[in-house]
Short mmCIF file of C-alpha atoms in Angstrom, two decimals:
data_model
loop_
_atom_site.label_atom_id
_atom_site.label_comp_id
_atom_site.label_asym_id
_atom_site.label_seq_id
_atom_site.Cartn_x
_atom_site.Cartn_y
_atom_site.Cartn_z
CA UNK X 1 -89.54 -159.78 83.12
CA UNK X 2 -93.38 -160.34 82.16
CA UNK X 3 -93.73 -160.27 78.44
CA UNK X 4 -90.17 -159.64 77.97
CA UNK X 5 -88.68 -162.70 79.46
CA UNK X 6 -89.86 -164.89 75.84
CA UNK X 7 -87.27 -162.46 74.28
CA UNK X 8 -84.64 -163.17 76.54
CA UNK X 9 -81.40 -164.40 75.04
CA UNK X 10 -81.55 -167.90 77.39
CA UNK X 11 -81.31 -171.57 76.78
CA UNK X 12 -84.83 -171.51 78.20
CA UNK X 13 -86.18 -168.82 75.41
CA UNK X 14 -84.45 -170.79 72.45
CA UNK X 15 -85.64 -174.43 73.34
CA UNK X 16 -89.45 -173.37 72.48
CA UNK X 17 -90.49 -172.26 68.95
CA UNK X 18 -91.90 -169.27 68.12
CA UNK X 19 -95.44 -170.62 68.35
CA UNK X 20 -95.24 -171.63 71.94
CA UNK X 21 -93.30 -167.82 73.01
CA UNK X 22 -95.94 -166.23 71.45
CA UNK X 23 -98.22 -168.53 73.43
CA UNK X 24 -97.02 -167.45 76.58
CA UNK X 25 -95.98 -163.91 76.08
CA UNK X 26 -99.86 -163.80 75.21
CA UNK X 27 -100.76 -165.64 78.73
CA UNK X 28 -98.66 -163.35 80.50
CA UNK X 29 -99.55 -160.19 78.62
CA UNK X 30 -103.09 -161.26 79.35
CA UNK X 31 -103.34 -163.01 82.17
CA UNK X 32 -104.62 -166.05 80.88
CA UNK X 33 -103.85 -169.28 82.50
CA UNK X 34 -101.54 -167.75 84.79
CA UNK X 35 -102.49 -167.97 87.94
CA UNK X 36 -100.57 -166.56 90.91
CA UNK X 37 -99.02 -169.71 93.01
CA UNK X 38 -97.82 -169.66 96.58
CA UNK X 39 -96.43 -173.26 95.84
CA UNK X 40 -92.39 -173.53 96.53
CA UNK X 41 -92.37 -176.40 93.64
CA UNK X 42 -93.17 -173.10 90.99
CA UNK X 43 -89.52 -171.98 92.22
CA UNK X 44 -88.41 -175.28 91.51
CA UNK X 45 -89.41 -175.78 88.07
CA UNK X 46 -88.46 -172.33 87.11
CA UNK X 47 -85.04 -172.58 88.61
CA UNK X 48 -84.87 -175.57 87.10
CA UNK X 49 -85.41 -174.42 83.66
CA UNK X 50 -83.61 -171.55 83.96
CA UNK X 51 -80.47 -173.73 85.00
CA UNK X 52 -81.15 -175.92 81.80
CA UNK X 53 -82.03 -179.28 84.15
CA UNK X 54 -85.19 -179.62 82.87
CA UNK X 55 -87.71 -177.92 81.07
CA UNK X 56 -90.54 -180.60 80.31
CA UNK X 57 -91.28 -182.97 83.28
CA UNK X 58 -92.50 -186.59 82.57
CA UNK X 59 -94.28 -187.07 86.14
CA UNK X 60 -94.79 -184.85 89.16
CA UNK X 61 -91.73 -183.19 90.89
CA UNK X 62 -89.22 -184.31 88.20
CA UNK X 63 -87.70 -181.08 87.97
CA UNK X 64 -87.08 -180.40 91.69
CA UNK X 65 -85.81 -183.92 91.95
CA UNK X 66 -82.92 -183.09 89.38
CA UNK X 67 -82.06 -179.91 90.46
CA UNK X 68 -81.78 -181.56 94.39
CA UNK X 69 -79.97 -184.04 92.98
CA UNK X 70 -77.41 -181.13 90.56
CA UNK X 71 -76.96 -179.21 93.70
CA UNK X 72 -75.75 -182.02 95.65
CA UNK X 73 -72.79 -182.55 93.62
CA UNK X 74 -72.00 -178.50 95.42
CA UNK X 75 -70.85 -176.94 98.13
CA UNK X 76 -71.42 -173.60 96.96
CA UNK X 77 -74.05 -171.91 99.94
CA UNK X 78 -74.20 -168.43 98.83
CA UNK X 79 -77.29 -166.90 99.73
CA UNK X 80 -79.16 -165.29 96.75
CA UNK X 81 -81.58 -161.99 96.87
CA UNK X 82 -84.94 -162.47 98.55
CA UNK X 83 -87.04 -160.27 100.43
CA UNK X 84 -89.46 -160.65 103.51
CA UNK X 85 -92.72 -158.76 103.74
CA UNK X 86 -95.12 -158.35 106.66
CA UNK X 87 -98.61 -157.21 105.06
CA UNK X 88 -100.66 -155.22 106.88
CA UNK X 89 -103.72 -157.79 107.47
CA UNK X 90 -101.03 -160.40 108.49
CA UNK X 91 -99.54 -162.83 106.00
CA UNK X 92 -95.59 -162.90 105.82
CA UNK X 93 -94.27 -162.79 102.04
CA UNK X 94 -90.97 -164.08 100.71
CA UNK X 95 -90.36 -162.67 97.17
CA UNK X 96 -87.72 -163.99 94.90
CA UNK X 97 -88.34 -162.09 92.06
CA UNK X 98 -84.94 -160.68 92.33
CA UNK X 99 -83.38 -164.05 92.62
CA UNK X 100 -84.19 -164.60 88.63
CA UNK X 101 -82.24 -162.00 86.91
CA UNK X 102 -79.26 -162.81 88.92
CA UNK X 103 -79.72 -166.72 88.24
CA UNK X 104 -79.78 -165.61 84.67
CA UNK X 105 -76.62 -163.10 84.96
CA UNK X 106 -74.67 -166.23 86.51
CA UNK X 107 -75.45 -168.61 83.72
CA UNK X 108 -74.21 -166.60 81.50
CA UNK X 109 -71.22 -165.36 83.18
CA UNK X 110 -70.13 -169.39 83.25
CA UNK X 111 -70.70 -170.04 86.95
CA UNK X 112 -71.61 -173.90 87.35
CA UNK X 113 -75.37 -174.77 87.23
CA UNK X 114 -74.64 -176.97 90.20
CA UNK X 115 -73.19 -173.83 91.95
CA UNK X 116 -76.19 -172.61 91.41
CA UNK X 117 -78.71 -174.74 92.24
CA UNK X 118 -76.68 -175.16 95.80
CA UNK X 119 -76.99 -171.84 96.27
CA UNK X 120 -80.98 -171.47 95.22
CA UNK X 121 -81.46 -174.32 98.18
CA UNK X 122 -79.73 -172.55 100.48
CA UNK X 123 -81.44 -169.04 99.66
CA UNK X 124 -85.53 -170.92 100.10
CA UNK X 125 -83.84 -172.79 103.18
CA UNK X 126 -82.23 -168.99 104.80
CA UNK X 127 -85.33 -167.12 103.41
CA UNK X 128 -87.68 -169.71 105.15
CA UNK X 129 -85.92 -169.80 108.90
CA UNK X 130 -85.35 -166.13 109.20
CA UNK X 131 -89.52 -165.98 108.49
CA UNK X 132 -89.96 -168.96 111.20
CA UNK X 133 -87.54 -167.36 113.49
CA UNK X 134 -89.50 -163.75 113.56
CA UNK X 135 -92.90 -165.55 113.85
CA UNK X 136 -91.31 -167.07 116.98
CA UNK X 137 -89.74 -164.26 118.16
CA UNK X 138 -93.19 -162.42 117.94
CA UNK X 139 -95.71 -164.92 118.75
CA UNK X 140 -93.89 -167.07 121.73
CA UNK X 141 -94.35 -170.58 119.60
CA UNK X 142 -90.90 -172.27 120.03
CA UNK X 143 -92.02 -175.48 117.52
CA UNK X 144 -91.94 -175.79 113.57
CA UNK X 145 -93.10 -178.20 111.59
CA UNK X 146 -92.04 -179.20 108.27
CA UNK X 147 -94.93 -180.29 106.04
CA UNK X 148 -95.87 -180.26 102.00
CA UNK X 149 -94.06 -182.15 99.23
CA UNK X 150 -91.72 -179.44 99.02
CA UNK X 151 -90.21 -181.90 102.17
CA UNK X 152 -89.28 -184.65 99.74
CA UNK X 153 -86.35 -182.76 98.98
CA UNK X 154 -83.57 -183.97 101.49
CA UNK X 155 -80.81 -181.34 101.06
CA UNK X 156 -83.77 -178.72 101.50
CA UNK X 157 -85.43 -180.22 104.83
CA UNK X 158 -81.75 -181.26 106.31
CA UNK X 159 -80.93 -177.22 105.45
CA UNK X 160 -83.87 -175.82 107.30
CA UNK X 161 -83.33 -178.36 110.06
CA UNK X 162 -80.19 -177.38 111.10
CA UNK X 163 -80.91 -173.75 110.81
CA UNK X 164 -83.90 -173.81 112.61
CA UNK X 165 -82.42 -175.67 115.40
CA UNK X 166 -79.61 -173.45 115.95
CA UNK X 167 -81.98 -170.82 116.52
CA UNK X 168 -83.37 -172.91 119.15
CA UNK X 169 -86.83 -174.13 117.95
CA UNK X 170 -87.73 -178.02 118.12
CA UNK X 171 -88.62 -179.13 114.36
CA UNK X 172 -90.72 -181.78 113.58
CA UNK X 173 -90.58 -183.34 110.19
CA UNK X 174 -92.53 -186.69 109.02
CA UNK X 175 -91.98 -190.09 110.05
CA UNK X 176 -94.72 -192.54 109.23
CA UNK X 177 -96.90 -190.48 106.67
CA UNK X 178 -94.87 -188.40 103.63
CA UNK X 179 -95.03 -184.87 103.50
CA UNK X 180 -96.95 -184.66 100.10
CA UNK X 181 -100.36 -184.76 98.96
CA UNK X 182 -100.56 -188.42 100.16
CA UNK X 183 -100.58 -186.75 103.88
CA UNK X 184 -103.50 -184.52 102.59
CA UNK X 185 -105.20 -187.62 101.45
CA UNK X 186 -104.86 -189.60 104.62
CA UNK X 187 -105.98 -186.89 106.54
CA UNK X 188 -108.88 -186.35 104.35
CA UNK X 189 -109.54 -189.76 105.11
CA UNK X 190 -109.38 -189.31 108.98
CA UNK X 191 -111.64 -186.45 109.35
CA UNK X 192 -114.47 -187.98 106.76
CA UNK X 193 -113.86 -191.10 109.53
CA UNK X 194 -114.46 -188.82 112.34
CA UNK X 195 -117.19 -187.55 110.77
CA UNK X 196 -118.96 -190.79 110.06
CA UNK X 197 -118.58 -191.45 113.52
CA UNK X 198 -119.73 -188.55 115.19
CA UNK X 199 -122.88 -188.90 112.56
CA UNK X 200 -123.78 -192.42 113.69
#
């Protein structure tokens, strides 16, 4: 949507006053303070404000904790657009810019936000094993492991763990350290340890 998306008629466009819409269609017309992210917890907040489940946090992850918790009150595991990308010097890309503008079509055509949210789990969860699955296919590597604070979110991991198994890889998630920056931090701590060591 770019620029377009502050003049959207959405929940999301009416809760912030003019002031702040101008603010951002600026940032985005510009560029400033808006970064590209590779973080899945950008999807969540977005989602998340585009479902109306939150669109100010009061601490970190607040968002993708409520709209875990909204799509656990769903069944509804219809896979949403998303598209898988092999560049040329390597990286695999999964772009969900089409899942937006159908998020915002179902809102408005009355479908349940918790339908919704169900279904935006189960899309990241499909969207991620069918990427794992080709890597495996084309590099030989039969393990996976699960890892960043995206992790935290049960329905998510227990999605991608049964997927991934019945495509016959062995998935490893955390058991005595969380998946979240506090697993950075400890390991941070263990190789400035190491390092001491080896120093001395």
């Amino acid at each position: 949507y770019g620029k377009a998306a502050c003049t959207l008629d959405h929940p999301v466009a009416r809760y912030l006053s003019e002031t702040e819409l101008d603010i951002f269609a600026t940032m985005l017309e510009k560029g400033i303070n808006a970064p590209l992210t590779s973080s899945c917890g950008r999807l969540f907040d977005a989602v998340a404000a585009i479902l109306n489940v939150r669109h100010r946090v009061s601490y970190d992850g607040q968002a993708a904790i409520e709209l875990e918790a909204l799509a656990e009150t769903s069944d509804s595991d219809e896979i949403l657009p998303f598209e898988i990308t092999l560049n040329a010097d390597g990286p695999w890309q999964l772009d969900f810019t089409q899942l937006f503008p159908v998020l915002l079509s179902a809102m408005q055509a009355g479908i349940p936000p918790a339908a919704l949210a169900r279904r935006f789990h189960a899309t990241i969860a499909q969207a991620s094993i069918e990427v794992c699955v080709s890597i495996a296919r084309d590099s030989g590597l039969e393990r996976i492991v699960l890892s960043g604070g995206v992790f935290q979110n049960r329905l998510l991991t227990e999605m991608l763990y049964t997927g991934l198994t019945k495509s016959g890889l062995q998935v490893f998630t955390h058991r005595l350290t969380p998946p979240n920056d506090g697993c950075i931090a400890l390991g941070q701590a263990a190789i400035a340890g190491w390092q001491t060591r080896r120093n001395n």
